[in-house]
PDB file of C-alpha atoms in Angstrom:
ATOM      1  CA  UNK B   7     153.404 -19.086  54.530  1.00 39.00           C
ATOM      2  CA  UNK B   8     152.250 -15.953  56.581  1.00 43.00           C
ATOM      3  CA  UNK B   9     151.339 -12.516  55.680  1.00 39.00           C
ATOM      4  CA  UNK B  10     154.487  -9.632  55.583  1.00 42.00           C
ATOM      5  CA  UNK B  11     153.616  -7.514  58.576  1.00 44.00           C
ATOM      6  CA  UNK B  12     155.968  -4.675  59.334  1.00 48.00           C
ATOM      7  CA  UNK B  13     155.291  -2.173  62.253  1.00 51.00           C
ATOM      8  CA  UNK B  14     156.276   1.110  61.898  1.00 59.00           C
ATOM      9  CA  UNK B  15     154.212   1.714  65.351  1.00 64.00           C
ATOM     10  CA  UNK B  16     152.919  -1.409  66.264  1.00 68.00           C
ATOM     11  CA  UNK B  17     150.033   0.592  68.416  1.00 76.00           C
ATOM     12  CA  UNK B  18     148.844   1.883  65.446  1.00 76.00           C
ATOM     13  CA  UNK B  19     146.606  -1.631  64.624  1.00 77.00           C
ATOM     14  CA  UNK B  20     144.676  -0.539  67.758  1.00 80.00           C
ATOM     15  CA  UNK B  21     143.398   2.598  65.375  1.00 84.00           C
ATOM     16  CA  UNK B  22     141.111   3.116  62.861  1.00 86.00           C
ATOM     17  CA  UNK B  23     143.363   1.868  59.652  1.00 89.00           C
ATOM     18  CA  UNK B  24     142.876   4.037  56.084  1.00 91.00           C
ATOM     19  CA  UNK B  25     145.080   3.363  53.224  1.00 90.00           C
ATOM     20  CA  UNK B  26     147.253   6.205  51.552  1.00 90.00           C
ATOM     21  CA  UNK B  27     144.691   7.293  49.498  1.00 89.00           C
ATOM     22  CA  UNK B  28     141.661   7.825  51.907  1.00 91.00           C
ATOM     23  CA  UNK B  29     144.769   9.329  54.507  1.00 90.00           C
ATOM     24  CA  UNK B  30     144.653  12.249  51.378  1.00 90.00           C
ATOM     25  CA  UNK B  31     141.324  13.161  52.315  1.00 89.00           C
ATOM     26  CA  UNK B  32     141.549  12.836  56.254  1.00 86.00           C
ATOM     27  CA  UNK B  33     144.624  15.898  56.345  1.00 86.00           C
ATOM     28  CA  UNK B  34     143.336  19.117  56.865  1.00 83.00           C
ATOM     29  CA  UNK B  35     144.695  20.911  54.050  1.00 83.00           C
ATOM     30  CA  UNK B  36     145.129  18.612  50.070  1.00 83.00           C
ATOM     31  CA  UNK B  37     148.388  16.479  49.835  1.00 89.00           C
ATOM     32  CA  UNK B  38     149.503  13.932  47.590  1.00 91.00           C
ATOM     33  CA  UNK B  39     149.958   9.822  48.403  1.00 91.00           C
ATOM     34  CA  UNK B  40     154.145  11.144  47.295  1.00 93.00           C
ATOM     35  CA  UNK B  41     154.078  13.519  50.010  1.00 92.00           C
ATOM     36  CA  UNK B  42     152.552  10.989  52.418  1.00 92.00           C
ATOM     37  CA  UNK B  43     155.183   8.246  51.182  1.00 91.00           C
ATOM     38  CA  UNK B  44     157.959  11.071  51.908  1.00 92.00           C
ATOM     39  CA  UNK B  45     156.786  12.030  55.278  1.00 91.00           C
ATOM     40  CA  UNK B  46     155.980   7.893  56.036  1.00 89.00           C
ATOM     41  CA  UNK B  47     160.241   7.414  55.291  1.00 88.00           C
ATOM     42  CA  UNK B  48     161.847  10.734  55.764  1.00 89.00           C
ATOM     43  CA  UNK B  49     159.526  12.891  58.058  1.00 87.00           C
ATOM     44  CA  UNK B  50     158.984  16.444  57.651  1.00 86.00           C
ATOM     45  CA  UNK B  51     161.197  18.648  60.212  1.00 84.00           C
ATOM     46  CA  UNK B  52     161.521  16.039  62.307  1.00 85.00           C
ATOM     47  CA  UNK B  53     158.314  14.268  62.608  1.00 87.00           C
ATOM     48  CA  UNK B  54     157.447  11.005  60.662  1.00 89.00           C
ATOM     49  CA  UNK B  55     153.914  10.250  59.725  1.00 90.00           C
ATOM     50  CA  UNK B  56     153.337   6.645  61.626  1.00 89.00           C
ATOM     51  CA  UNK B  57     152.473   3.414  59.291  1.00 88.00           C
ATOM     52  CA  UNK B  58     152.317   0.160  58.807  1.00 86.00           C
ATOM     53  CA  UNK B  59     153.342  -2.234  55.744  1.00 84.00           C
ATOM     54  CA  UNK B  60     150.194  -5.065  56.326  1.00 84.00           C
ATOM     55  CA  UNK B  61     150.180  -7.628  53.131  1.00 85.00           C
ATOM     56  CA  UNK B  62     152.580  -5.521  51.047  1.00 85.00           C
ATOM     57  CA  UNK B  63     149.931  -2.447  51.138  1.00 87.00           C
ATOM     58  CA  UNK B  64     150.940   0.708  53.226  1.00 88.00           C
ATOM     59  CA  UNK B  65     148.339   1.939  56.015  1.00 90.00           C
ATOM     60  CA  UNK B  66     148.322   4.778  58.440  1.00 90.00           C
ATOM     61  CA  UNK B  67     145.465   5.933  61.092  1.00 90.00           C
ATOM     62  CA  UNK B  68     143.336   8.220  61.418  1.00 91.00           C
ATOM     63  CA  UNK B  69     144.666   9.366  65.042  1.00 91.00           C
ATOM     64  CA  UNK B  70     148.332   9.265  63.728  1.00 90.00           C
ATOM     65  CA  UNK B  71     147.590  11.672  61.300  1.00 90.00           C
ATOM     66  CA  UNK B  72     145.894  13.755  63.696  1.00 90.00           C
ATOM     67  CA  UNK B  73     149.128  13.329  65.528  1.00 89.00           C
ATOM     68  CA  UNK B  74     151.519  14.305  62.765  1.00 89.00           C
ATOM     69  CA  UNK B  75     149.186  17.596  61.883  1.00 88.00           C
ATOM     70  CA  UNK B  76     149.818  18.357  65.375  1.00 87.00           C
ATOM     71  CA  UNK B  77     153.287  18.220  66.321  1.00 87.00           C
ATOM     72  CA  UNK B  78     153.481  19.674  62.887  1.00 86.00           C
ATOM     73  CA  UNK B  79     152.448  22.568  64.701  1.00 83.00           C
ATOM     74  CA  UNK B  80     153.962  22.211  67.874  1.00 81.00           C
ATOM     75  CA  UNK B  81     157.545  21.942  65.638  1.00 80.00           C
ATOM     76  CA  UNK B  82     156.771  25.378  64.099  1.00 76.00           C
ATOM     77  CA  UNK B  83     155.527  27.177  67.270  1.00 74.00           C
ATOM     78  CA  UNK B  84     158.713  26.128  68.323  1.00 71.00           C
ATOM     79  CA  UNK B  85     161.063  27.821  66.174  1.00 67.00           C
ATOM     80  CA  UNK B  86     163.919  29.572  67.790  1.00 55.00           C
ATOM     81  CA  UNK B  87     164.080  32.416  65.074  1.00 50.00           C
ATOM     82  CA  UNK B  88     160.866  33.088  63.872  1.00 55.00           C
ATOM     83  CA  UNK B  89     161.209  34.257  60.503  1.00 58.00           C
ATOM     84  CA  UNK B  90     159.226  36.460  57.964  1.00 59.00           C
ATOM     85  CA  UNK B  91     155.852  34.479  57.441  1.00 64.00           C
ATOM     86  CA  UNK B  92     156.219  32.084  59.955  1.00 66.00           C
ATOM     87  CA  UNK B  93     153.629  31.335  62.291  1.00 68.00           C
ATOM     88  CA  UNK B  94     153.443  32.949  66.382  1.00 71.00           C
ATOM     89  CA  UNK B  95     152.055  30.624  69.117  1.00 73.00           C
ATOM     90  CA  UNK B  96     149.059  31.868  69.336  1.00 77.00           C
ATOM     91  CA  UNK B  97     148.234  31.447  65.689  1.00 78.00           C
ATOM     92  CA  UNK B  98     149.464  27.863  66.005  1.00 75.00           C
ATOM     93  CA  UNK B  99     146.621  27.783  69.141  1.00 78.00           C
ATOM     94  CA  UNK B 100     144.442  28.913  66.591  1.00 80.00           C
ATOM     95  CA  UNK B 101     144.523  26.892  63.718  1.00 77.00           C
ATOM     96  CA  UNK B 102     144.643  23.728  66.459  1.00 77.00           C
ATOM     97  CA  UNK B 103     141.376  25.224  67.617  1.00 78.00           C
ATOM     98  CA  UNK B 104     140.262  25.659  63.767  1.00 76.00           C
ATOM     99  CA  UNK B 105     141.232  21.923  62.860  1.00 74.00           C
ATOM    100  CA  UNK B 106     139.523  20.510  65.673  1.00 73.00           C
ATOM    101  CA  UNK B 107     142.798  19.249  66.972  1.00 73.00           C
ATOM    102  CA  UNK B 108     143.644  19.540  70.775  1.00 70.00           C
ATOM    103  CA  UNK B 109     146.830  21.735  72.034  1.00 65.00           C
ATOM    104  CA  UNK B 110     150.164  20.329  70.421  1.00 57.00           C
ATOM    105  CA  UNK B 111     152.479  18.509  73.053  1.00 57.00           C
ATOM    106  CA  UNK B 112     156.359  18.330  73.548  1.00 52.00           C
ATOM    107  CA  UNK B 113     157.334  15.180  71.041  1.00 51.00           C
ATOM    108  CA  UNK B 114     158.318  12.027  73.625  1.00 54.00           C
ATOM    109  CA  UNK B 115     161.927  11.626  73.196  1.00 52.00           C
ATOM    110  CA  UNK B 116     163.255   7.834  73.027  1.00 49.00           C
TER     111      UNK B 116
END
């Protein structure tokens, strides 16, 4: 009998693999494996964290958490209304620049 294999992204085996709890440590700012989970099923404003389900143990990558963190960004830069605390553009461009991450792009629409 085989190994369960479910693809989330399928790409993502080309990428350096970490399980939930090293992906803790590779975000830029402290979250929790139930945050992960939540963002892995639901997404957070519209962006889902990409996975895979390899043996019946949940991985992500290191580049699609880079990828999340970023259109993380991109999603809030663009908000129609900004409201009271929320953050311009240009401090958006910033903290990109501060993370080490390169400018957010437009989400690819399927």
């Amino acid at each position: 009998m085989g190994s369960k294999v479910i693809f989330d992204s399928p790409e993502i085996l080309n990428e350096t693999l970490v399980t939930l709890t090293e992906a803790c440590r590779c975000f830029p700012v402290r979250c929790s494996r139930p945050a992960l989970e939540r963002w892995m099923r639901r997404g957070s404003r519209g962006v889902v964290l990409e996975s895979a389900l390899l043996c019946g143990k949940r991985y992500t990558s290191k580049e699609a958490i880079d990828r999340f963190v970023r259109n993380q960004l991109y999603v809030e830069a663009e908000r129609v209304a900004p409201q009271k605390g929320s953050m311009s553009n240009r401090e958006v461009q910033e903290k990109a620049r501060y993370y080490g991450l390169p400018k957010p792009q437009e989400p690819s629409s399927n």
